[in-house]
mmCIF file of N, CA and C in Angstrom:
data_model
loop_
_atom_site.group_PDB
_atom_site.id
_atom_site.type_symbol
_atom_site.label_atom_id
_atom_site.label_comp_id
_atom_site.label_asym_id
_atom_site.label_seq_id
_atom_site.Cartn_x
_atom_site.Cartn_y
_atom_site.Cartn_z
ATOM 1 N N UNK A 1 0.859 -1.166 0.000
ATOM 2 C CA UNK A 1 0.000 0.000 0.000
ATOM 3 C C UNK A 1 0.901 1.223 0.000
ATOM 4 N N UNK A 2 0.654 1.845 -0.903
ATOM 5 C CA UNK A 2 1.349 3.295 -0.850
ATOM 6 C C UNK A 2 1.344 4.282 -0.571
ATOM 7 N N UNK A 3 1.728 5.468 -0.037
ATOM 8 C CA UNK A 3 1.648 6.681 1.100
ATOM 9 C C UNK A 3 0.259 7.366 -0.352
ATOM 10 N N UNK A 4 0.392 7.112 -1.128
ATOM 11 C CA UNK A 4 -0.930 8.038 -1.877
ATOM 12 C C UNK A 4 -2.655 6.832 -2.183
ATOM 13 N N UNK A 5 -2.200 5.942 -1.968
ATOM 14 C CA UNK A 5 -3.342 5.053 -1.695
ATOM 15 C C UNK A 5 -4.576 5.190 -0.696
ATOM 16 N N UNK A 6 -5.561 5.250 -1.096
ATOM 17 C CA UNK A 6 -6.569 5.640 -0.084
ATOM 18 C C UNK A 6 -6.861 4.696 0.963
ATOM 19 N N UNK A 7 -7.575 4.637 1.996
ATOM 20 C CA UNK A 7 -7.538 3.938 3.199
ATOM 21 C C UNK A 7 -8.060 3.171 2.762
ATOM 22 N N UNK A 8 -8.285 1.770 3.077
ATOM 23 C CA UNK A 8 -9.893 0.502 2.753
ATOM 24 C C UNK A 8 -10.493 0.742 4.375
ATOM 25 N N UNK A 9 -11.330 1.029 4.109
ATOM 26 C CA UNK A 9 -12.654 1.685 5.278
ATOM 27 C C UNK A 9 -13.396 0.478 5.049
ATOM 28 N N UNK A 10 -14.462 -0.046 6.633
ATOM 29 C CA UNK A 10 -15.381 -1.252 7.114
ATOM 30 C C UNK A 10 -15.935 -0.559 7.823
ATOM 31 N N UNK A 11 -17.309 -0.260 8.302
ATOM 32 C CA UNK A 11 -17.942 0.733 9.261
ATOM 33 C C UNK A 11 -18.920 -0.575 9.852
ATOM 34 N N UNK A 12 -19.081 -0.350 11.062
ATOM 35 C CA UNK A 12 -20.318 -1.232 11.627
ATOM 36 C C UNK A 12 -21.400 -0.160 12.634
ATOM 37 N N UNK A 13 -22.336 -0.442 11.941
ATOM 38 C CA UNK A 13 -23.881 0.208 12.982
ATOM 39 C C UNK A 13 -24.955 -0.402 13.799
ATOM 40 N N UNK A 14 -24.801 -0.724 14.687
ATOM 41 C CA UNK A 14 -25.677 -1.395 15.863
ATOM 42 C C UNK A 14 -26.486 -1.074 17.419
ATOM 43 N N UNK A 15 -26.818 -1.453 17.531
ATOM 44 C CA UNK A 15 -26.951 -1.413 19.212
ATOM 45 C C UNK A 15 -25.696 -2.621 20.013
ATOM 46 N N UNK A 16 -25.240 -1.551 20.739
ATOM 47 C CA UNK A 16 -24.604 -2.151 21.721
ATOM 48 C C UNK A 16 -24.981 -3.691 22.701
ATOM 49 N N UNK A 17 -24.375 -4.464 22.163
ATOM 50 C CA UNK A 17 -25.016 -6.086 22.724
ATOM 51 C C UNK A 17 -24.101 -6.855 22.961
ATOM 52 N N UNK A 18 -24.228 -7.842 23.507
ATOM 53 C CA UNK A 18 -22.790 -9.024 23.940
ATOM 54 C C UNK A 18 -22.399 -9.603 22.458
ATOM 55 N N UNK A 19 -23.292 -9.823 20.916
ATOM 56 C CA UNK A 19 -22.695 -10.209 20.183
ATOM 57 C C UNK A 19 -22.247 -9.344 19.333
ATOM 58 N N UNK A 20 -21.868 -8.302 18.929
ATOM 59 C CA UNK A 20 -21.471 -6.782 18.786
ATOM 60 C C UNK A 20 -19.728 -7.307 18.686
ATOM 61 N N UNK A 21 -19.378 -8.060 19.915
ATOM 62 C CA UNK A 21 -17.994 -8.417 19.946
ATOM 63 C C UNK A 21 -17.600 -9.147 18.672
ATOM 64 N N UNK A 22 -18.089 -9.833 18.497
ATOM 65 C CA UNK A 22 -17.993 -11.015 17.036
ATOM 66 C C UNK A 22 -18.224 -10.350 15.987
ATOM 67 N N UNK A 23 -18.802 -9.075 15.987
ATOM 68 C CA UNK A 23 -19.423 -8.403 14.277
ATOM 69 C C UNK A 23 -18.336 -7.298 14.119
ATOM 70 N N UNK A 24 -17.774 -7.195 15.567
ATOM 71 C CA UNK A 24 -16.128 -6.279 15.202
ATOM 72 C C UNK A 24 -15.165 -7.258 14.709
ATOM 73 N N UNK A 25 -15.124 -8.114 15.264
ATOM 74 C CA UNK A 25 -14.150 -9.600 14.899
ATOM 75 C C UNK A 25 -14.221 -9.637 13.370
ATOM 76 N N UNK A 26 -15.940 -9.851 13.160
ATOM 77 C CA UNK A 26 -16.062 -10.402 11.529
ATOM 78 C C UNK A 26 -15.343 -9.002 10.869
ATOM 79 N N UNK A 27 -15.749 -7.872 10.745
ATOM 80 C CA UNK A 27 -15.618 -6.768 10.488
ATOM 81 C C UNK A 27 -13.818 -6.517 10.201
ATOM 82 N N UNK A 28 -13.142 -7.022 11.440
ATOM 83 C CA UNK A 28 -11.386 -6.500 11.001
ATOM 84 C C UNK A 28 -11.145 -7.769 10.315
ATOM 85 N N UNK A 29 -12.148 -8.854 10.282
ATOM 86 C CA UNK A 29 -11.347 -9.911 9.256
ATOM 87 C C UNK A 29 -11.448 -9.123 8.119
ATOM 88 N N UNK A 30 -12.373 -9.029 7.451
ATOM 89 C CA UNK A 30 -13.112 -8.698 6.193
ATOM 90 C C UNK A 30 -11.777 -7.119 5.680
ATOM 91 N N UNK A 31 -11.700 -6.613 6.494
ATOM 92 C CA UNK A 31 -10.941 -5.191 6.398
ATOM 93 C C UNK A 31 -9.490 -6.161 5.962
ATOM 94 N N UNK A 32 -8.849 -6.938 6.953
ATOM 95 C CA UNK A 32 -7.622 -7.219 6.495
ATOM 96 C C UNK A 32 -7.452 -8.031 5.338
ATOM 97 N N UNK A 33 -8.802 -9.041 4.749
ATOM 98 C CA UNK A 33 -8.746 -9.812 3.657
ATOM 99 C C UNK A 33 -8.583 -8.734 3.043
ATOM 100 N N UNK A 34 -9.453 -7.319 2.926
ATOM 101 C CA UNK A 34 -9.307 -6.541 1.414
ATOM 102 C C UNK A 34 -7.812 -6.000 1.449
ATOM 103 N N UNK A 35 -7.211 -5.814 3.037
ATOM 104 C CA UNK A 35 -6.071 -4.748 2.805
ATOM 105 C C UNK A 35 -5.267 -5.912 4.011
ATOM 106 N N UNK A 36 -3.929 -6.700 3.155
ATOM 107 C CA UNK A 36 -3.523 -7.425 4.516
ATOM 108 C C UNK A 36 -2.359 -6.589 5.011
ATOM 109 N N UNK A 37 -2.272 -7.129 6.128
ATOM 110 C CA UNK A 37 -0.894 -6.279 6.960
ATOM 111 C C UNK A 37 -0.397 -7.620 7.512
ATOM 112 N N UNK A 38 0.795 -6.638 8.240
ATOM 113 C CA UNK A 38 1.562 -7.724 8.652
ATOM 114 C C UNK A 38 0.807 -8.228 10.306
ATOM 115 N N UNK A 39 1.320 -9.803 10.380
ATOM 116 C CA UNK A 39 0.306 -10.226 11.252
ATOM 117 C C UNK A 39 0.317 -9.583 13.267
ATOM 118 N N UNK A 40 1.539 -9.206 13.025
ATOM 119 C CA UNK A 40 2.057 -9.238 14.595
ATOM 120 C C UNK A 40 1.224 -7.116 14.472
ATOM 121 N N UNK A 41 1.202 -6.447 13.632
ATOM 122 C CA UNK A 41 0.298 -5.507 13.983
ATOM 123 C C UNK A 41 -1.285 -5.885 13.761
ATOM 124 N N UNK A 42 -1.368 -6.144 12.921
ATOM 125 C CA UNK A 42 -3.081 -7.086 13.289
ATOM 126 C C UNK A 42 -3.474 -7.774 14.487
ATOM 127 N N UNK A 43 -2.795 -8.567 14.908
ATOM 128 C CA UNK A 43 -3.130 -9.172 16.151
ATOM 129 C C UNK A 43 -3.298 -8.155 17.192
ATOM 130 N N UNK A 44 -2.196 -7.325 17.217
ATOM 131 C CA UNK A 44 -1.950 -6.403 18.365
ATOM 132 C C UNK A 44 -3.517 -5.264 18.340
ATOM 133 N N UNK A 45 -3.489 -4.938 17.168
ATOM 134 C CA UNK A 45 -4.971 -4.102 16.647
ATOM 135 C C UNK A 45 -6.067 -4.723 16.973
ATOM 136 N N UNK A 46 -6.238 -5.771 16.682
ATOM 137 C CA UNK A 46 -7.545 -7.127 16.768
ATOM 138 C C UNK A 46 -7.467 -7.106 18.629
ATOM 139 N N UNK A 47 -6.673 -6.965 19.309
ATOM 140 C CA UNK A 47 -6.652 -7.639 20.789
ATOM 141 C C UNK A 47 -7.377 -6.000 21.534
ATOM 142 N N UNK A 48 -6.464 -5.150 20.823
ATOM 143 C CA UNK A 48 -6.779 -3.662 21.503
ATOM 144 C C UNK A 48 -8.605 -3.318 20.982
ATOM 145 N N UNK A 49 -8.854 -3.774 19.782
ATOM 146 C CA UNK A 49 -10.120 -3.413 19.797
ATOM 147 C C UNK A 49 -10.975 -3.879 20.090
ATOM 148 N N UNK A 50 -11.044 -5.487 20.621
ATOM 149 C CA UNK A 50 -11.634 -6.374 21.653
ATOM 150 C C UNK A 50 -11.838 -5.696 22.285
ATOM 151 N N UNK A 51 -10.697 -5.233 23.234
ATOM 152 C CA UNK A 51 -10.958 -4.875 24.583
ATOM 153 C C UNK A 51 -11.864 -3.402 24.657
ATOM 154 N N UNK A 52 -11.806 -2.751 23.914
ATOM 155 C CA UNK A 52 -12.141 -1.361 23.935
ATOM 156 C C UNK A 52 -13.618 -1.572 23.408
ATOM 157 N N UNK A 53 -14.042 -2.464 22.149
ATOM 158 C CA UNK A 53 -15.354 -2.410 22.014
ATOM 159 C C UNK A 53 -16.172 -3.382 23.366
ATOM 160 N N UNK A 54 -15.429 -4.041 23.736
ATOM 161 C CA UNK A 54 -16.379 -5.015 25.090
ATOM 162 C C UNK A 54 -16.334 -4.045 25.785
ATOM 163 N N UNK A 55 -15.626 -3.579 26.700
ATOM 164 C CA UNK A 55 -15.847 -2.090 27.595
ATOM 165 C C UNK A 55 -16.976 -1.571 27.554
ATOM 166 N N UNK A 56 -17.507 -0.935 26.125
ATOM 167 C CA UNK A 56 -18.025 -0.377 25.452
ATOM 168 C C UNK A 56 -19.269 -0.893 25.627
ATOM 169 N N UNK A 57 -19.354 -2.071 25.201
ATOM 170 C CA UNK A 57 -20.563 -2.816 25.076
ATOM 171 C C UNK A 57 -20.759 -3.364 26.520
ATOM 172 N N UNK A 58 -20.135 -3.365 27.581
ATOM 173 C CA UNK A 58 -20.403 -3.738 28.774
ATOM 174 C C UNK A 58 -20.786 -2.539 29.773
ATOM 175 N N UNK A 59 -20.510 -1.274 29.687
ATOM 176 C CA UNK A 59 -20.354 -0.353 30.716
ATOM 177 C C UNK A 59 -21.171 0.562 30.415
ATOM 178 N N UNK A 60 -21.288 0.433 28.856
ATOM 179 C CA UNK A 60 -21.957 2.045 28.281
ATOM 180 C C UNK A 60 -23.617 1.582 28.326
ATOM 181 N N UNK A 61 -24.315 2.519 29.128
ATOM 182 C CA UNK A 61 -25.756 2.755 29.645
ATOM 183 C C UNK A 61 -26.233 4.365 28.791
ATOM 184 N N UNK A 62 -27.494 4.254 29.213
ATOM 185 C CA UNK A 62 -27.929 5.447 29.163
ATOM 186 C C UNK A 62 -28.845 5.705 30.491
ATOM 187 N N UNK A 63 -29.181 6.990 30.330
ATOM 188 C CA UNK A 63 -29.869 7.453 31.557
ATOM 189 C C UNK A 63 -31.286 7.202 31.550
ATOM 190 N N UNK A 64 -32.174 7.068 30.487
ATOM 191 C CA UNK A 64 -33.431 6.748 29.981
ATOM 192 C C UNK A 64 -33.650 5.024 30.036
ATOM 193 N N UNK A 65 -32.405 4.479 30.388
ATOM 194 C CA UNK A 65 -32.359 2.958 30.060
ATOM 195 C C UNK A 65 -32.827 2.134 28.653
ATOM 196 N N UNK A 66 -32.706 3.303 27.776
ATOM 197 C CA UNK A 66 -32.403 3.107 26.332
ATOM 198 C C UNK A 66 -31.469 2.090 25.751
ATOM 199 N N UNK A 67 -31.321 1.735 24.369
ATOM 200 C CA UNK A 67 -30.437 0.636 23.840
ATOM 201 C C UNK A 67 -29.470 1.711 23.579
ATOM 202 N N UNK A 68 -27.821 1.401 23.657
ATOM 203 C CA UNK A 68 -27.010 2.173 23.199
ATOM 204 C C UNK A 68 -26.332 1.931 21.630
ATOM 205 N N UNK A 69 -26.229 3.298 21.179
ATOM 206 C CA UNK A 69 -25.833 2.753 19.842
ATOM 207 C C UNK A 69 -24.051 3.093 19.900
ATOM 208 N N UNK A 70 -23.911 2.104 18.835
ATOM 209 C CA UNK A 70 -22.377 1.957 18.372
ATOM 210 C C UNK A 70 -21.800 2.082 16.777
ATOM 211 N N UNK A 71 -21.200 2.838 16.784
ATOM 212 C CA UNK A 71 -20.525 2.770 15.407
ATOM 213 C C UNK A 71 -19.070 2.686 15.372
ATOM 214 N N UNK A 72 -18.698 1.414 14.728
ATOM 215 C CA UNK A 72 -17.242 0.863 14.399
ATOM 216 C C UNK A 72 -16.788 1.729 13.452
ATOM 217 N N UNK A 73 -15.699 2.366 12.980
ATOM 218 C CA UNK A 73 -14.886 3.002 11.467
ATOM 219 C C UNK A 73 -13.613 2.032 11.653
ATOM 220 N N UNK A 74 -13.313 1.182 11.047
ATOM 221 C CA UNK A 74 -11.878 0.691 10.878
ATOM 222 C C UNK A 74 -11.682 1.139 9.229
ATOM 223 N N UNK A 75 -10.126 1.467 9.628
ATOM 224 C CA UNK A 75 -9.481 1.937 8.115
ATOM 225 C C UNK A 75 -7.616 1.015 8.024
ATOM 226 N N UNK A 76 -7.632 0.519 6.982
ATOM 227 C CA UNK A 76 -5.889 0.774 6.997
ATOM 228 C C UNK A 76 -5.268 1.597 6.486
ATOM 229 N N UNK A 77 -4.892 2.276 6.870
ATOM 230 C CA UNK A 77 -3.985 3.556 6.209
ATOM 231 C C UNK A 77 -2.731 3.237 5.710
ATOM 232 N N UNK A 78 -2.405 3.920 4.823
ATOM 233 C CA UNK A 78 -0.754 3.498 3.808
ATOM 234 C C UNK A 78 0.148 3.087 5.160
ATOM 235 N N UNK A 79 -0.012 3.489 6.605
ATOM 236 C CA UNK A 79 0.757 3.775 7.612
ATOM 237 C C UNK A 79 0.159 3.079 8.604
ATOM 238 N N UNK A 80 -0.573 3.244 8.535
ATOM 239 C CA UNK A 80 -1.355 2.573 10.389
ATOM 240 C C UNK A 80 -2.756 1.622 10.177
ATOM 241 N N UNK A 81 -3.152 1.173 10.950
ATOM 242 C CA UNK A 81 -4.501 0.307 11.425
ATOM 243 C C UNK A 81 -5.065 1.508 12.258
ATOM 244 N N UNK A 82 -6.444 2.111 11.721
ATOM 245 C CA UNK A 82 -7.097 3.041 12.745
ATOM 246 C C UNK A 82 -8.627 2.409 12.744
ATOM 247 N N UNK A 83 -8.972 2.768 14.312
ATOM 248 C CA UNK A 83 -10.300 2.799 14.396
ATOM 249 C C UNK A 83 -10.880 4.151 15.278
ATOM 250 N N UNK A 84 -12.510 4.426 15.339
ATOM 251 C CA UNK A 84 -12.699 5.248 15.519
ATOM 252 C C UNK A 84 -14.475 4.211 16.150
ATOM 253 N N UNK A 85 -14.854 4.419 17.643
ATOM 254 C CA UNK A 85 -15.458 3.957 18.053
ATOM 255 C C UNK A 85 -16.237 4.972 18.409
ATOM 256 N N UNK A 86 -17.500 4.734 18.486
ATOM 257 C CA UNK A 86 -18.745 6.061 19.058
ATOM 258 C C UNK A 86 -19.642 5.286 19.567
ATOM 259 N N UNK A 87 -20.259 5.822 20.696
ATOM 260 C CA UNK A 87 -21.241 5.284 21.370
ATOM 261 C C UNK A 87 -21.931 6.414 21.860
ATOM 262 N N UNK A 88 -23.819 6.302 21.997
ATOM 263 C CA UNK A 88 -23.938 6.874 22.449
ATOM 264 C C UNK A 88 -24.656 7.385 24.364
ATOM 265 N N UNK A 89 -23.944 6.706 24.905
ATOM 266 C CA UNK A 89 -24.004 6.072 25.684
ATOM 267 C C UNK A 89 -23.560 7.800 27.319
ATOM 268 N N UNK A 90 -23.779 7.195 28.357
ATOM 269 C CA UNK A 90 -23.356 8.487 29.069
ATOM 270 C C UNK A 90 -22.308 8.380 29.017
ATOM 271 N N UNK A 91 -21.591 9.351 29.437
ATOM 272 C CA UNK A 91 -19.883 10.126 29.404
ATOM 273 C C UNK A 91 -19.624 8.554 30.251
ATOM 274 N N UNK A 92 -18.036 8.788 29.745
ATOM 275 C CA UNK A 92 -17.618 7.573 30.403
ATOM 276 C C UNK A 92 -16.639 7.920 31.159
ATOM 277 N N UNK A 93 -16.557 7.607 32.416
ATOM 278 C CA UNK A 93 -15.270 8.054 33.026
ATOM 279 C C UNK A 93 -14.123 7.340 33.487
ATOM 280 N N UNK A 94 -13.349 7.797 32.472
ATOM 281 C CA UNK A 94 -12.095 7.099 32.202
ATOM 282 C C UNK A 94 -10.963 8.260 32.185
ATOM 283 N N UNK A 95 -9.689 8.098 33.079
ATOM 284 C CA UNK A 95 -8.737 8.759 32.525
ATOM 285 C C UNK A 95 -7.431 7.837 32.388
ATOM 286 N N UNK A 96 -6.743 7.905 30.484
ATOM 287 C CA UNK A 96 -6.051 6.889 30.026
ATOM 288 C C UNK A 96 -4.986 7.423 30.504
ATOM 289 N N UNK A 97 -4.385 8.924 31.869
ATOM 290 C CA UNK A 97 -2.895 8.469 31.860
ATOM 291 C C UNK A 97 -2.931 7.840 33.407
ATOM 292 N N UNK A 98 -4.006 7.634 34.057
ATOM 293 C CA UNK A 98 -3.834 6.505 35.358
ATOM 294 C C UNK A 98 -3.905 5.075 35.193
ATOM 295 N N UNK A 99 -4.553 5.069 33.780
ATOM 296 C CA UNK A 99 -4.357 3.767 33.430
ATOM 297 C C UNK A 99 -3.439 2.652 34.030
ATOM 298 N N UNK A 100 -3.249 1.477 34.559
ATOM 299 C CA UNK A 100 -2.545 0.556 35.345
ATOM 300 C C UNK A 100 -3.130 -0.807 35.073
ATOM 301 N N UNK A 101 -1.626 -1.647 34.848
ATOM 302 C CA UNK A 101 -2.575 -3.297 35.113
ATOM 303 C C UNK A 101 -3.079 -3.524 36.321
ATOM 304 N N UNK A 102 -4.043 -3.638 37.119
ATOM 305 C CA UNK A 102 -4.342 -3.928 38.127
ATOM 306 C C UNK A 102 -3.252 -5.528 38.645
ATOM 307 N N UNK A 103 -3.733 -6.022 39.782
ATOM 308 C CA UNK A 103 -2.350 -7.109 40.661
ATOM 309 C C UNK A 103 -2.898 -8.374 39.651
ATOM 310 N N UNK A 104 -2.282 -9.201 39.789
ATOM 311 C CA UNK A 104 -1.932 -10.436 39.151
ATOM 312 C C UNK A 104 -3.378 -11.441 39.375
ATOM 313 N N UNK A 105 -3.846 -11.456 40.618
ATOM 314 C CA UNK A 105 -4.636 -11.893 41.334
ATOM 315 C C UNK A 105 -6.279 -11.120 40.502
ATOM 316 N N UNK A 106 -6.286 -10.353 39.992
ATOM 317 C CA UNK A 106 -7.712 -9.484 39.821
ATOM 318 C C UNK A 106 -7.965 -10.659 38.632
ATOM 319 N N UNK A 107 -9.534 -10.455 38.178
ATOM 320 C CA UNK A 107 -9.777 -11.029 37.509
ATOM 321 C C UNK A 107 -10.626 -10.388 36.405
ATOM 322 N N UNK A 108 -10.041 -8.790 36.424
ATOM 323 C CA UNK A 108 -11.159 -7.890 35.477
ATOM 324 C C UNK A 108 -10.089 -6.451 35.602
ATOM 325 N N UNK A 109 -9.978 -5.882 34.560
ATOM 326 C CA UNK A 109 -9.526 -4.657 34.619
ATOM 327 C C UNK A 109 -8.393 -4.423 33.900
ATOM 328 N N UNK A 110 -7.879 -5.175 32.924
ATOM 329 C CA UNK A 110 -7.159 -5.462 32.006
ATOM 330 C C UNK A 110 -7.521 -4.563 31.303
ATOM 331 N N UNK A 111 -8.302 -4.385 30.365
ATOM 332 C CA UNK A 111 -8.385 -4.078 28.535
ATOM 333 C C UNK A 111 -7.960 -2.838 28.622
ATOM 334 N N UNK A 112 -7.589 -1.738 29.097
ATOM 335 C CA UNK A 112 -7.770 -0.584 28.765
ATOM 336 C C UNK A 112 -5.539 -0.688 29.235
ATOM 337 N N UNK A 113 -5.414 -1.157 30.157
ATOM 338 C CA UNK A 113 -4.172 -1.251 29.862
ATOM 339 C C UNK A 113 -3.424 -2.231 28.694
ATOM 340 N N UNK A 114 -4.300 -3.020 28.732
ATOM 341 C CA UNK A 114 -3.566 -4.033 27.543
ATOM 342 C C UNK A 114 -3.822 -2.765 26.049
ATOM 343 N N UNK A 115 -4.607 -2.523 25.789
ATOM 344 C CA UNK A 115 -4.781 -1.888 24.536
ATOM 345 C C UNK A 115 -3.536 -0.396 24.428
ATOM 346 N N UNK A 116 -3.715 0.258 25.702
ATOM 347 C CA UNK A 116 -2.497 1.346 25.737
ATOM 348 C C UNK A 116 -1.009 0.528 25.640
ATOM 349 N N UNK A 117 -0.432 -0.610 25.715
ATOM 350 C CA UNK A 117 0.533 -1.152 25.617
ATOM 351 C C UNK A 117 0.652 -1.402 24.173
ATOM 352 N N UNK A 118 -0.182 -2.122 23.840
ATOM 353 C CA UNK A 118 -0.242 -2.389 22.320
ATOM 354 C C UNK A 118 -0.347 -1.775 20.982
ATOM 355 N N UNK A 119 -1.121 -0.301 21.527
ATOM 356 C CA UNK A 119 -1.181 0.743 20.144
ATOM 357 C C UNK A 119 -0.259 1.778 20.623
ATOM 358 N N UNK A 120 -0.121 2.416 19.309
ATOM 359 C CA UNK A 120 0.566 3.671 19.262
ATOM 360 C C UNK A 120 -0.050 4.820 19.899
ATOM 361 N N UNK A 121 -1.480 5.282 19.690
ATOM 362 C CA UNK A 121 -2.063 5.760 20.543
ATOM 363 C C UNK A 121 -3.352 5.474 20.454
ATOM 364 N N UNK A 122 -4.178 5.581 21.232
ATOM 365 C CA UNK A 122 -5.438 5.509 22.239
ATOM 366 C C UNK A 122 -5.456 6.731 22.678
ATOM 367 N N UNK A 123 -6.644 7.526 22.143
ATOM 368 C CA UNK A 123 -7.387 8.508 23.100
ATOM 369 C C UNK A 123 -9.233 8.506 23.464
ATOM 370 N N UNK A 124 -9.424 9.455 23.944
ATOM 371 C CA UNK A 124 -10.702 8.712 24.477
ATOM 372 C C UNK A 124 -11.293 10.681 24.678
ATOM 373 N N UNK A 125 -12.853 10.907 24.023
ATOM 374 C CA UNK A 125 -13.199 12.340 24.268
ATOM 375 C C UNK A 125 -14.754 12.619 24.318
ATOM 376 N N UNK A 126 -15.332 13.215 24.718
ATOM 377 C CA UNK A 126 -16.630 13.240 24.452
ATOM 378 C C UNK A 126 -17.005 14.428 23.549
ATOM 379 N N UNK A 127 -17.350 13.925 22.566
ATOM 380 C CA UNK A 127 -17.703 14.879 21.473
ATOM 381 C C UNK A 127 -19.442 15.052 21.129
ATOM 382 N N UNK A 128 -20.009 16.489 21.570
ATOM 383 C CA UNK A 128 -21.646 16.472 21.920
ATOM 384 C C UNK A 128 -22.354 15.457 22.539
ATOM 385 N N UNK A 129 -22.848 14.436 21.969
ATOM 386 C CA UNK A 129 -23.794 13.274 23.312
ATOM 387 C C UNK A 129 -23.118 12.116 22.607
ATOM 388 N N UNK A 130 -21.716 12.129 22.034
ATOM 389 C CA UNK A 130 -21.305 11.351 21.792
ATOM 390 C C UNK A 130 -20.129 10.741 22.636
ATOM 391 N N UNK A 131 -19.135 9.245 23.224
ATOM 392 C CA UNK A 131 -18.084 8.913 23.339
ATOM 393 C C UNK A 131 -17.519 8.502 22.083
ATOM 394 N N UNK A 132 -16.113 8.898 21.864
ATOM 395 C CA UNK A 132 -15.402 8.753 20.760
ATOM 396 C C UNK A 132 -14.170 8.291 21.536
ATOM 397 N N UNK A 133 -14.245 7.191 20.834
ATOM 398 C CA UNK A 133 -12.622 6.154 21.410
ATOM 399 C C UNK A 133 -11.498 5.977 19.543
ATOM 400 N N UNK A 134 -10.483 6.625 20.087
ATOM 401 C CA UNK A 134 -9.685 6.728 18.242
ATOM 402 C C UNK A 134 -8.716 5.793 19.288
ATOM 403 N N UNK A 135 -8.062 4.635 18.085
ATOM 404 C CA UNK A 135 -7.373 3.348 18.256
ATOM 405 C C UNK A 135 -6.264 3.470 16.829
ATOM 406 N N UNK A 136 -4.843 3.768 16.910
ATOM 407 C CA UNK A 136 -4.207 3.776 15.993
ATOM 408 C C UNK A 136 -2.935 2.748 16.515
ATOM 409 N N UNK A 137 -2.576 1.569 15.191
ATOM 410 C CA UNK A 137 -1.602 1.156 15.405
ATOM 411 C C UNK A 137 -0.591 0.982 14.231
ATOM 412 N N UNK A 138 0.839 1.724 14.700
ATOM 413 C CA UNK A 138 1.615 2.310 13.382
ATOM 414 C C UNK A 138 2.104 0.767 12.799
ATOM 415 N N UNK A 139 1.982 0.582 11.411
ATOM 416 C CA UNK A 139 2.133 -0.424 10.968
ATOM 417 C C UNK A 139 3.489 -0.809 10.508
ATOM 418 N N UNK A 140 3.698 -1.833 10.262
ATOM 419 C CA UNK A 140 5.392 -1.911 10.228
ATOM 420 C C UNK A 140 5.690 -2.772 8.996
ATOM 421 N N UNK A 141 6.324 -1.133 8.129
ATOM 422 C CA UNK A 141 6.672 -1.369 6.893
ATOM 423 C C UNK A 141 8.015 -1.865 6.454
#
């Protein structure tokens, strides 16, 4: 893929649900069949966006006790693996520089450090009644 090549874009639109996890799964297969990369940044991309869309799909409520909606953007860029996650769900409160693996012994509280280890960057913002989670991992050419 070449620095003037356009991205190959996969978008997913749903309500937030326990099988939501598998239609991101199907979703970065389908993205890497059209555009492959190398495997050790795929995996690393595939593990970080597990964790960040289950989060997502586990934590994010609304105040009306409404269904929450979700929209996936995965792209490969001449350069990187990006995603761009939205929910619309209440503010989420998270801050990614206290981020920590919790002790050895826990049995929950992983994903948000595993995913900051693994990408290049992770940020996290609330944009109008939206959460926006951007997931970039620099690809290795």
């Amino acid at each position: 893929m070449s620095a003037d090549t356009p991205p190959v874009v996969r978008v997913l639109e749903e309500f937030a649900k326990p099988e939501t996890v598998e239609r991101v799964h199907q979703l970065l297969s389908e993205l890497l069949t059209a555009a492959p990369v190398d495997d050790m940044d795929a995996m690393q991309f595939e593990l970080a966006l597990a964790e960040i869309a289950a989060n997502i799909i586990e934590h994010a409520t609304k105040t009306d006790g409404g269904q929450v909606s979700l929209r996936v953007e995965l792209e490969v860029r001449p350069d990187s693996l990006y995603a761009n996650l939205s929910d619309d769900g209440e503010q989420a409160r998270v801050d990614l520089k206290s981020v920590e693996l919790p002790d050895e012994l826990s049995e929950r509280g992983r994903g948000l450090a595993i995913a900051l280890t693994v990408l290049d960057e992770l940020s996290y913002r609330r944009a109008g009644h939206r959460n926006q989670w951007t997931l970039v991992r620099h690809r290795t050419l």
